[in-house]
Each structure stands twice: as structure tokens, then as C-alpha cells.
Short mmCIF file of C-alpha atoms and ligand atoms in Angstrom, two decimals:
data_model
loop_
_atom_site.label_atom_id
_atom_site.label_comp_id
_atom_site.label_asym_id
_atom_site.label_seq_id
_atom_site.Cartn_x
_atom_site.Cartn_y
_atom_site.Cartn_z
CA MET A 1 65.99 63.35 115.79
CA LEU A 2 63.04 62.31 112.81
CA LYS A 3 61.44 58.54 113.38
CA ILE A 4 61.30 57.43 109.77
CA LYS A 5 58.02 55.74 109.61
CA MET A 6 57.63 52.86 106.50
CA PRO A 7 54.34 52.21 105.80
CA THR A 8 51.93 49.48 105.76
CA ALA A 9 51.56 49.57 102.02
CA GLY A 10 52.18 50.70 98.52
CA THR A 11 52.92 50.43 95.24
CA PRO A 12 56.80 52.06 94.82
CA TYR A 13 56.03 54.26 91.68
CA VAL A 14 59.11 55.40 89.88
CA LEU A 15 59.49 58.88 87.66
CA SER A 16 58.30 57.20 84.75
CA ASP A 17 55.33 55.76 86.21
CA ILE A 18 53.90 59.91 86.53
CA LEU A 19 55.16 60.44 82.70
CA ARG A 20 53.32 57.50 81.70
CA ALA A 21 50.58 58.10 83.61
CA LYS A 22 50.67 62.00 82.99
CA ILE A 23 50.31 60.72 78.63
CA GLY A 24 48.25 58.73 79.32
CA LEU A 25 44.92 61.69 79.81
CA ILE A 26 45.82 62.09 76.17
CA GLN A 27 45.89 58.30 75.42
CA SER A 28 43.09 56.94 73.58
CA ARG A 29 40.85 53.45 74.83
CA ARG A 30 42.96 51.53 72.92
CA VAL A 31 46.17 51.84 75.62
CA ILE A 32 43.05 50.21 78.04
CA SER A 33 43.18 46.95 75.30
CA GLN A 34 46.70 47.35 75.57
CA PHE A 35 47.77 47.28 78.89
CA GLU A 36 44.60 44.22 79.12
CA ASP A 37 46.65 42.72 76.70
CA VAL A 38 49.74 42.35 78.90
CA LEU A 39 47.86 41.35 81.66
CA LYS A 40 45.60 38.70 79.77
CA GLU A 41 50.25 37.22 79.47
CA TYR A 42 50.71 38.38 83.21
CA PHE A 43 48.00 35.85 84.26
CA GLY A 44 47.75 33.56 80.88
CA ALA A 45 44.38 34.15 80.86
CA ASN A 46 42.59 33.96 77.35
CA ASN A 47 39.42 36.96 78.54
CA LEU A 48 40.79 39.46 80.60
CA ARG A 49 38.62 43.25 80.88
CA LEU A 50 39.89 45.95 83.47
CA VAL A 51 36.70 47.95 85.46
CA ASN A 52 37.93 50.60 88.04
CA SER A 53 37.27 48.52 91.17
CA GLY A 54 37.56 45.56 92.38
CA THR A 55 34.09 45.53 94.25
CA THR A 56 33.34 46.97 90.02
CA ALA A 57 34.27 43.47 88.74
CA ASN A 58 32.22 41.39 91.47
CA PHE A 59 28.50 43.61 91.24
CA ILE A 60 29.50 42.77 86.97
CA ILE A 61 30.10 37.87 87.87
CA TYR A 62 27.04 38.86 89.25
CA LYS A 63 25.09 40.05 87.44
CA VAL A 64 26.45 37.23 84.37
CA LEU A 65 25.48 35.23 86.85
CA LYS A 66 21.87 36.00 87.35
CA GLU A 67 21.62 35.43 83.85
CA LEU A 68 23.58 32.16 83.50
CA ARG A 69 21.82 30.48 86.43
CA LYS A 70 18.88 28.02 86.32
CA ARG A 71 16.85 29.27 88.83
CA GLU A 72 15.08 32.38 89.46
CA GLU A 73 15.81 30.98 93.42
CA GLN A 74 19.51 31.96 93.80
CA VAL A 75 20.23 34.11 94.81
CA GLU A 76 22.52 32.81 98.04
CA ILE A 77 26.18 34.08 97.76
CA ILE A 78 28.99 31.81 99.90
CA LEU A 79 32.38 33.30 101.12
CA PRO A 80 33.83 33.22 104.40
CA ALA A 81 32.82 34.90 107.58
CA TYR A 82 36.89 37.03 108.44
CA THR A 83 36.68 38.48 104.49
CA ALA A 84 36.34 42.15 103.48
CA PRO A 85 33.13 44.04 104.96
CA SER A 86 32.80 46.20 102.06
CA LEU A 87 31.84 42.19 99.80
CA LEU A 88 29.24 42.13 101.20
CA LEU A 89 27.49 44.83 98.67
CA PRO A 90 27.13 44.35 95.84
CA ILE A 91 25.69 41.04 96.34
CA GLU A 92 23.80 43.87 98.04
CA ALA A 93 22.67 45.36 95.24
CA GLU A 94 22.05 42.76 93.57
CA ALA A 95 19.37 40.88 95.45
CA LEU A 96 21.43 38.65 96.39
CA MET A 97 21.87 36.83 100.26
CA PRO A 98 25.31 35.66 102.01
CA VAL A 99 26.31 33.19 103.30
CA LEU A 100 28.85 32.96 105.87
CA VAL A 101 31.80 29.60 106.00
CA ASP A 102 33.63 29.38 109.36
CA ILE A 103 36.98 30.07 108.27
CA ASP A 104 40.08 27.35 108.52
CA PRO A 105 42.53 28.39 111.41
CA ALA A 106 46.04 26.90 109.62
CA THR A 107 44.79 27.93 106.54
CA PHE A 108 43.18 31.71 108.05
CA ASN A 109 41.34 31.11 104.42
CA LEU A 110 36.85 29.82 103.72
CA ASP A 111 37.37 25.96 105.56
CA ILE A 112 36.24 24.13 102.34
CA THR A 113 35.60 21.25 103.94
CA LYS A 114 31.85 23.80 105.30
CA VAL A 115 31.31 25.12 102.73
CA ALA A 116 29.51 21.71 100.91
CA GLU A 117 26.83 21.49 104.35
CA LYS A 118 25.57 25.71 102.97
CA PHE A 119 24.28 24.29 100.23
CA ASN A 120 21.12 23.98 98.83
CA SER A 121 18.03 25.27 96.40
CA LYS A 122 18.57 29.13 96.77
CA THR A 123 22.88 28.73 96.09
CA LEU A 124 24.42 30.69 93.43
CA ALA A 125 27.79 31.09 94.14
CA VAL A 126 30.28 30.20 96.46
CA MET A 127 33.36 32.61 96.72
CA PRO A 128 36.82 31.56 97.65
CA VAL A 129 38.43 34.72 98.72
CA HIS A 130 42.53 34.61 99.37
CA MET A 131 43.35 36.49 101.89
CA PHE A 132 46.63 37.85 102.53
CA GLY A 133 47.97 36.85 99.20
CA LEU A 134 47.17 33.26 100.48
CA PRO A 135 46.28 30.85 97.61
CA CYS A 136 42.44 29.12 98.94
CA GLU A 137 41.54 25.56 98.57
CA VAL A 138 38.95 25.68 94.92
CA GLU A 139 40.32 22.73 92.97
CA SER A 140 37.68 21.34 96.05
CA LEU A 141 35.14 23.24 95.32
CA LEU A 142 35.61 23.26 91.51
CA GLU A 143 34.90 19.17 92.02
CA LEU A 144 32.54 19.81 94.56
CA THR A 145 30.73 21.24 92.11
CA ARG A 146 30.81 19.58 89.12
CA ASP A 147 27.59 18.56 88.21
CA THR A 148 25.66 20.92 89.82
CA ASP A 149 24.44 24.59 89.20
CA ILE A 150 26.48 25.92 91.56
CA PHE A 151 29.05 28.40 90.38
CA ILE A 152 32.38 29.65 91.92
CA LEU A 153 34.26 32.82 91.41
CA GLU A 154 37.53 33.70 93.40
CA ASP A 155 38.42 36.29 95.09
CA GLY A 156 42.18 37.45 93.95
CA ALA A 157 41.54 40.99 96.12
CA SER A 158 44.66 40.56 97.78
CA ALA A 159 46.47 38.61 96.34
CA LEU A 160 47.80 38.99 92.93
CA GLY A 161 50.91 37.64 91.40
CA THR A 162 50.35 34.48 93.95
CA THR A 163 50.39 31.30 91.90
CA VAL A 164 49.70 27.76 92.93
CA ASN A 165 50.87 25.06 90.43
CA GLY A 166 52.57 27.85 88.59
CA GLN A 167 48.88 29.16 87.95
CA HIS A 168 47.58 32.35 89.06
CA ILE A 169 45.39 32.76 91.49
CA GLY A 170 41.70 34.21 90.47
CA THR A 171 41.80 32.06 87.36
CA ARG A 172 41.30 28.48 87.77
CA ALA A 173 37.18 28.61 88.85
CA PRO A 174 35.70 30.21 86.16
CA PHE A 175 35.27 33.51 87.13
CA GLY A 176 38.19 35.42 89.68
CA PHE A 177 38.80 38.65 90.22
CA TYR A 178 41.22 41.20 91.52
CA SER A 179 41.51 45.12 92.48
CA LEU A 180 44.58 47.54 91.65
CA ASN A 181 44.04 49.36 94.75
CA ARG A 182 45.61 51.57 96.99
CA GLY A 183 47.12 49.34 99.59
CA LYS A 184 46.87 46.28 96.74
CA ASN A 185 49.83 43.92 95.86
CA VAL A 186 49.98 46.54 92.44
CA SER A 187 48.31 49.60 92.83
CA THR A 188 47.11 51.98 89.72
CA LEU A 189 45.62 53.98 92.93
CA ALA A 190 41.99 51.52 91.96
CA GLY A 191 41.40 48.97 89.55
CA GLY A 192 40.12 46.13 89.20
CA ILE A 193 40.38 43.02 87.09
CA ILE A 194 38.22 40.48 85.97
CA THR A 195 38.67 36.86 84.32
CA TRP A 196 36.39 34.16 83.45
CA LYS A 197 37.44 31.19 80.90
CA ASP A 198 34.21 30.42 78.66
CA SER A 199 35.14 33.12 75.75
CA GLY A 200 31.78 33.08 74.48
CA LEU A 201 30.15 34.91 77.51
CA SER A 202 32.67 38.18 76.45
CA GLY A 203 30.01 39.93 74.57
CA LEU A 204 28.06 39.52 78.15
CA PHE A 205 30.91 41.06 80.13
CA ASP A 206 31.38 43.67 77.64
CA LYS A 207 28.01 44.96 77.34
CA TYR A 208 27.94 45.36 81.14
CA ILE A 209 31.36 46.89 81.02
CA SER A 210 30.39 49.43 78.32
CA GLU A 211 27.15 50.34 80.27
CA LEU A 212 29.46 52.51 82.73
CA THR A 213 29.83 55.77 82.46
CA SER A 214 33.66 57.33 81.86
CA LEU A 215 35.35 59.92 83.37
CA SER A 216 35.27 62.92 82.51
CA ALA A 217 39.09 64.68 81.60
CA TYR A 218 38.44 66.46 84.58
CA SER A 219 37.82 63.67 86.85
CA GLN A 220 40.78 61.71 85.11
CA PHE A 221 43.20 64.55 85.96
CA SER A 222 42.60 64.73 89.83
CA MET A 223 42.51 60.64 90.06
CA PHE A 224 46.29 61.56 88.01
CA LEU A 225 46.81 64.10 90.77
CA LYS A 226 45.93 61.70 93.22
CA VAL A 227 49.11 59.82 91.86
CA VAL A 228 50.97 61.41 92.64
CA ALA A 229 50.95 61.96 95.57
CA LEU A 230 50.28 58.65 96.18
CA SER A 231 53.92 58.55 94.75
CA LEU A 232 54.52 60.90 97.61
CA ALA A 233 52.66 59.39 100.73
CA VAL A 234 54.38 55.57 99.92
CA ARG A 235 57.62 57.02 100.37
CA PRO A 236 59.40 56.41 104.42
CA LEU A 237 60.31 59.56 103.93
CA THR A 238 57.78 61.97 102.40
CA TYR A 239 55.59 60.20 104.27
CA THR A 240 56.90 60.36 106.95
CA LEU A 241 57.38 64.05 106.35
CA LEU A 242 53.28 63.92 105.15
CA ASN A 243 51.63 61.75 107.92
CA PRO A 244 49.66 63.95 109.22
CA ILE A 245 47.86 64.46 106.28
CA VAL A 246 48.56 60.83 104.70
CA ALA A 247 46.54 60.25 107.79
CA LYS A 248 43.29 61.33 106.76
CA PHE A 249 42.73 59.73 103.21
CA LYS A 250 43.63 55.87 104.81
CA TYR A 251 40.16 54.02 104.84
CA THR A 252 39.17 53.96 108.83
CA THR A 253 35.26 53.41 108.48
CA LEU A 254 33.28 51.32 106.32
CA HIS A 255 31.71 51.17 103.02
CA THR A 256 28.37 52.28 102.49
CA HIS A 257 28.80 52.73 99.26
CA PHE A 258 29.96 51.81 95.67
CA ASP A 259 31.31 54.05 92.40
CA SER A 260 30.49 51.89 89.33
CA PHE A 261 32.96 53.37 86.00
CA GLN A 262 35.10 52.35 83.18
CA TYR A 263 38.72 52.23 84.20
CA THR A 264 40.68 55.45 82.25
CA THR A 265 43.26 55.98 79.63
CA MET A 266 45.30 57.03 82.67
CA GLN A 267 45.12 54.25 85.03
CA ALA A 268 45.86 52.34 81.98
CA ALA A 269 49.58 53.56 81.26
CA LEU A 270 50.30 53.45 84.59
CA GLY A 271 49.70 49.80 84.50
CA ILE A 272 51.90 49.16 81.68
CA ASN A 273 54.71 50.67 82.87
CA LEU A 274 54.62 49.15 86.07
CA TRP A 275 54.24 45.68 84.88
CA ASN A 276 57.29 46.63 83.70
CA ARG A 277 58.48 45.40 87.08
CA ILE A 278 56.24 43.42 88.20
CA GLU A 279 58.14 40.28 88.74
CA TYR A 280 60.63 42.07 90.61
CA LEU A 281 57.48 43.53 92.66
CA ASP A 282 56.36 40.07 92.92
CA GLN A 283 59.90 38.62 94.53
CA LYS A 284 59.95 41.52 97.01
CA ARG A 285 56.29 39.91 98.65
CA VAL A 286 57.23 36.76 98.48
CA GLU A 287 61.14 37.26 99.74
CA ASN A 288 59.56 39.59 102.87
CA GLY A 289 56.93 37.31 103.18
CA LEU A 290 59.36 33.76 103.76
CA TYR A 291 62.24 35.71 105.40
CA LEU A 292 59.04 36.83 108.58
CA LEU A 293 57.43 32.75 108.17
CA GLU A 294 60.77 32.52 109.43
CA ILE A 295 60.27 34.21 112.30
CA PHE A 296 57.07 33.38 113.60
CA LYS A 297 57.90 29.16 112.81
CA GLY A 298 57.91 27.24 116.07
CA ARG A 299 57.56 30.40 118.44
CA ASP A 300 54.55 29.79 121.58
CA GLY A 301 51.68 31.61 121.17
CA PHE A 302 52.34 32.54 117.20
CA ARG A 303 50.52 31.28 114.43
CA ILE A 304 51.28 31.23 110.95
CA PRO A 305 49.31 30.31 108.16
CA VAL A 306 49.42 26.50 106.02
CA ILE A 307 51.30 27.33 102.92
CA PRO A 308 49.86 25.22 100.29
CA ASP A 309 52.10 22.82 98.95
CA GLY A 310 53.67 24.03 95.46
CA SER A 311 52.09 27.72 95.75
CA ARG A 312 54.48 30.47 95.49
CA VAL A 313 52.72 33.19 97.58
CA VAL A 314 52.20 37.05 96.78
CA PHE A 315 51.75 38.72 100.82
CA ASN A 316 49.65 40.96 100.49
CA GLN A 317 50.30 41.43 104.09
CA PHE A 318 52.17 38.91 106.29
CA PRO A 319 49.73 37.22 108.85
CA ILE A 320 49.75 36.05 112.42
CA VAL A 321 47.88 35.31 115.40
CA VAL A 322 48.85 36.00 118.48
CA ASP A 323 47.15 34.61 121.11
CA ASP A 324 48.23 36.95 123.70
CA LEU A 325 46.51 40.71 123.43
CA GLU A 326 48.29 42.11 125.50
CA LYS A 327 52.00 41.16 123.98
CA ARG A 328 50.49 41.73 120.03
CA ALA A 329 50.11 45.42 121.55
CA ALA A 330 53.05 45.18 123.37
CA ILE A 331 54.63 44.99 119.56
CA VAL A 332 52.00 47.44 117.61
CA GLU A 333 53.58 49.25 119.95
CA LYS A 334 57.65 48.68 120.18
CA LEU A 335 58.08 48.39 115.98
CA ARG A 336 56.21 51.51 116.11
CA GLN A 337 58.44 53.39 117.84
CA SER A 338 60.95 51.31 116.08
CA GLY A 339 59.47 53.36 112.96
CA ILE A 340 57.21 49.67 111.24
CA GLU A 341 54.18 50.23 111.12
CA THR A 342 51.29 47.49 110.96
CA THR A 343 47.55 47.09 111.20
CA THR A 344 45.40 44.00 112.17
CA LEU A 345 43.17 45.03 109.68
CA TYR A 346 39.62 44.42 110.47
CA ASP A 347 38.95 44.18 113.70
CA HIS A 348 36.19 42.18 113.93
CA PRO A 349 34.53 39.23 111.27
CA LEU A 350 31.27 39.81 109.12
CA HIS A 351 28.41 37.73 111.42
CA HIS A 352 29.50 41.18 114.23
CA ILE A 353 30.03 43.64 112.22
CA PHE A 354 26.44 42.94 109.84
CA PRO A 355 24.09 41.50 113.20
CA LYS A 356 21.43 39.92 111.08
CA LEU A 357 24.03 37.50 109.74
CA HIS A 358 24.39 36.10 113.11
CA LYS A 359 20.85 34.98 114.76
CA THR A 360 21.30 34.75 119.07
CA GLY A 361 23.16 31.82 120.56
CA ALA A 362 27.01 30.33 120.01
CA ASP A 363 28.98 32.47 117.98
CA PRO A 364 28.23 30.77 114.88
CA TYR A 365 31.72 31.08 113.33
CA PRO A 366 34.30 30.79 116.27
CA ASN A 367 37.35 30.65 113.62
CA ALA A 368 36.94 33.86 111.69
CA THR A 369 35.86 35.81 115.22
CA TYR A 370 39.23 34.71 116.04
CA LEU A 371 41.35 35.77 113.65
CA ALA A 372 40.10 38.34 113.45
CA GLU A 373 39.87 39.20 117.10
CA HIS A 374 44.25 38.14 117.28
CA LEU A 375 45.17 39.33 113.97
CA LEU A 376 48.57 40.94 113.63
CA LEU A 377 49.69 42.95 109.79
CA LEU A 378 53.21 43.29 109.08
CA PRO A 379 54.35 44.99 105.98
CA PRO A 380 55.97 42.34 103.06
CA HIS A 381 56.03 44.92 100.03
CA ALA A 382 58.57 45.66 97.62
CA GLN A 383 60.13 48.76 99.80
CA ILE A 384 60.28 46.39 103.03
CA ASN A 385 64.36 44.75 102.82
CA HIS A 386 66.48 42.78 104.85
CA ARG A 387 67.37 45.84 107.70
CA ILE A 388 63.51 45.92 108.43
CA ILE A 389 63.25 42.71 108.61
CA LYS A 390 66.19 42.17 111.42
CA GLU A 391 64.04 44.27 113.04
CA ILE A 392 60.70 43.24 113.12
CA GLN A 393 62.86 39.66 114.34
CA LYS A 394 64.18 41.74 117.48
CA VAL A 395 61.66 42.85 118.57
CA ILE A 396 59.95 39.91 118.61
CA ASP A 397 62.77 38.27 120.75
CA THR A 398 62.12 40.96 123.01
CA ILE A 399 59.07 40.36 123.42
CA GLY A 400 57.26 36.96 122.13
C1 LIG B 501 39.67 40.75 99.94
C2 LIG B 501 38.95 41.90 99.17
N1 LIG B 501 37.85 41.89 98.14
C3 LIG B 501 37.58 42.61 97.27
C4 LIG B 501 37.43 44.42 97.38
C5 LIG B 501 37.54 45.08 97.28
O1 LIG B 501 38.14 46.09 95.44
P1 LIG B 501 37.38 47.32 95.87
O2 LIG B 501 39.30 48.05 96.80
O3 LIG B 501 39.33 47.39 94.15
O4 LIG B 501 36.98 47.47 95.04
C6 LIG B 501 38.89 44.63 98.84
C7 LIG B 501 39.41 46.14 99.26
O5 LIG B 501 39.63 45.42 99.73
C8 LIG B 501 39.73 43.45 99.25
O6 LIG B 501 40.19 42.36 100.54
#
């Protein structure tokens, strides 16, 4: 009998999403401003623009920071040693330098107590990354840099929707960005959102965004076909049937290059339609994450992240650290047999992937290394229901 598989990620599209995306192909660019307005209201942000990816959003923020910096020698970007390797691409493209800080094993995010020791006259910015949907502490970083010329930019790529005391992550620092890529909390196939606090900088952001090329009608149409394919690929039945093909489109290699172009009207029309049910999509991730948290709370051999007070976590993936790697492999296999796919994401921290970030000697970021090697990510997305959560619990009760 065919065993139905549940994908690890994916925004479930409905027919009206596809129809709206199709209409978007022939709409004017005004629809992009309309989607930006929807997003401004959702985030409570005054200044916001869309581009083709989170990477481009990050890249444009660096361009602006370089214009704002006091000294040419400010080239260092402080970021966690365990995060998406692709974050190094815009740093490199702008001739900046990554400076790593270990992660905090309790929060799975940047260890903010170790940030200040990296400050020097070359520091340009600190980038707290909200991994897996979990909010990284930002207020104390803002406090730490208050009377300095160091900028804070938040990477909310994997945490769109998460709030702390009612405020969206990505909007507390002067700069922030999100991703609308496949696998992120909400996806318009691809996409990036830039937010900034100072309206006086809008002209600068507009300049850099307007310099990006627009996709041809042909490329937009082929993107639309990908949206149709994605709508099938994220549904359990079609995902199962299409699995041999879908598997080829999963990211398996490191990105070495990124393209920058303007967001498309097709994606904006899709996004506007998706945002009609954003509360539902967010809430499912919040609830599923909390159910998963209960399964692992207090269980020996597993570590779950500390959830900061006052936060509402829109989990992108539910992260656990499994000390015993054989046990982790057994869980992955048992869940796979039950049709539930998991991921271990990046198996290595940045300083192992890019050896120039690690001079010889003892591991400078041991917590990041441990997290990379022992992480297991469970899916909390909107298609995960009670039956699947119960199935996960059964597997953990048997093995754990
Ligand atoms: C933490 C983080 N930041 C940034 C990005 C880049 O976003 P995009 O894929 O939209 O370029 C990603 C993507 O995986 C990510 O996980």
C-alpha cells in the first residue's frame, strides 16, 4: 500500500491562490505596493519593501549600511556561528567580513553575552538571526550598541510572524529582513522583505531597489508554473506521488551565488491572497510547536530551546537537540516509516564549512558545532494535525 508522506515544510496553497497569482501576471506594479501595504499593517512597520529573496534584502541593507558608516574600515558583520551558510554570500558580495560568535545552548540562537568582546573599530553591524522561528534577544543588543556607531539588523528569514511582547521580530532593530522562500513560514515561491525604522532612509532603499532588474514576462510565467508545481508538491498525496521528482528540487548543495531582481506582480497577487489567512497559518505553527514542546519537556537525552517570556513563536521548524546520535538516527528512521519527514538541516557550523573562519586549534564555537551535529527538526507547519503529533509522540515514547 502507498505510504503517504508528510513534507517537512510548505505553505499549503488553495485554488484561489493560484488563480490570483495567474491574474497577477498581467497586473501593474501597483499590486506590489498593495502587498507592501498589507505587510506594513501586519508587521506594524512604517517602511517596508519587497525584493526577490531574503538574500537580496540582506544585500541591500549592507549597501545602505556602507553608505551610513562613519569609517571606511567598518567592514565586520557579527553573526552566529550556526546559521544559514548562504548568509555569507551578501557579506562577501559587499566586500565585508563575517565575524562569528558562538550560540547559546539554551536558546539555540546567538549568545548575546559574547557579542561585545568582538567589537572593535572595524565592526559595522551585529546580525541576530531568529533561527527556527525562535526570537533572538534584540533589546540588550540595542542597549549594548546605543552610543556606538554599530548597527543592528535582524534576520527574521525563518521567523516571520514571531512576536515578542506583541512586537514582530525584525521590526525592533533599525533594520530587518524576512524571506518568503519555499520552506519559510509563508512562501510566495521566493521573496524577501526589507524593513527599516528611519523614514529618512527610504530614498536610499528605493534607489537600490529600483536599480534591480525586472524579470521578463517569460521568466514570470515560468515562475508561475513553479508556483503551480509547488502547490502540488506540498500536499501529502501529491508530494508522495511526485516524490522522486520533488526530491531533485530540494536544496542539497551549498549556494555559491545569488541573483538579485525585483519582486514580481504574480508573487504580490499571490501574497495578498495568502495574507487573507495569515492568522490561521501562523496560529497552526504556534500550536503545533507548543504541542511538540510538551512531548520533549523534561525527557532525558533531549534538549528543547528556552522560549523567551512574552514571545509568541511561529515555529518554522521545531528544533530539538538529541545527545545520542544513534537515538537521533532511530527517530528519523521510525518517523520516516510513519510517513513523517524530518530534517537535520546544516550538519556543520559556518566555521567548519568555511575553514578560513576557523584558525587551527581548539574549536572556538563548540556550542554551534554541537548544535549542528545533534539537531533534529520536526515539522510544525499548517498541515501537521493532531494525529501526526500523536504519531510523533508514540515514536518518541518507544525510542526515547
Ligand atoms: C536564517 C536565514 N537567513 C537568510 C536566508 C536567505 O533567504 P532566501 O532563501 O530568501 O534568500 C535563509 C534561507 O535559508 C535563512 O534560513
